[in-house]
């Protein structure tokens, strides 16, 4: 009986090795996905399209478009607020895209420090 227990431990070691291989593969897939996400972009707009932004997966503002009618010299604060809102919405969409893509790899399991 002690011998069977020893075989069970050997089987446990095989399972651990398999788990480590799977974890390494997942880590490689996640790194690849993170690199792919950096090259993607998302678009966001506010004010009925008065301010439009494009944000990269690196969380960088790539493009900013402001319709002329959004520029009111008497109300610069409104334009500033629309720009901030559009950029923040773009960043939120990047985070959502990243969570969605990483969630596909982890089956929805949230892994601290990864995303």
PDB file of N, CA, C and O in Angstrom, residues 55 64 70 99 109 112:
ATOM      1  N   UNK A  55      -7.554  56.595 -29.166  1.00  0.00           N
ATOM      2  CA  UNK A  55      -6.597  56.238 -28.126  1.00  0.00           C
ATOM      3  C   UNK A  55      -6.015  54.868 -28.471  1.00  0.00           C
ATOM      4  O   UNK A  55      -6.753  53.960 -28.857  1.00  0.00           O
ATOM      5  N   UNK A  64      -6.954  63.687 -32.122  1.00  0.00           N
ATOM      6  CA  UNK A  64      -7.941  64.540 -31.490  1.00  0.00           C
ATOM      7  C   UNK A  64      -8.562  65.412 -32.571  1.00  0.00           C
ATOM      8  O   UNK A  64      -7.849  66.089 -33.307  1.00  0.00           O
ATOM      9  N   UNK A  70     -17.669  73.587 -31.886  1.00  0.00           N
ATOM     10  CA  UNK A  70     -17.426  73.294 -30.469  1.00  0.00           C
ATOM     11  C   UNK A  70     -16.542  74.360 -29.823  1.00  0.00           C
ATOM     12  O   UNK A  70     -16.425  74.419 -28.611  1.00  0.00           O
ATOM     13  N   UNK A  99      -9.383  44.098 -20.831  1.00  0.00           N
ATOM     14  CA  UNK A  99     -10.024  43.124 -19.939  1.00  0.00           C
ATOM     15  C   UNK A  99     -10.734  42.038 -20.728  1.00  0.00           C
ATOM     16  O   UNK A  99     -10.658  40.862 -20.387  1.00  0.00           O
ATOM     17  N   UNK A 109     -11.212  34.560 -15.357  1.00  0.00           N
ATOM     18  CA  UNK A 109     -10.559  34.573 -14.054  1.00  0.00           C
ATOM     19  C   UNK A 109      -9.689  35.810 -13.948  1.00  0.00           C
ATOM     20  O   UNK A 109      -8.844  36.060 -14.795  1.00  0.00           O
ATOM     21  N   UNK A 112      -4.603  39.003 -10.339  1.00  0.00           N
ATOM     22  CA  UNK A 112      -4.041  40.271  -9.877  1.00  0.00           C
ATOM     23  C   UNK A 112      -2.697  40.567 -10.528  1.00  0.00           C
ATOM     24  O   UNK A 112      -1.853  39.684 -10.679  1.00  0.00           O
TER      25      UNK A 112
END
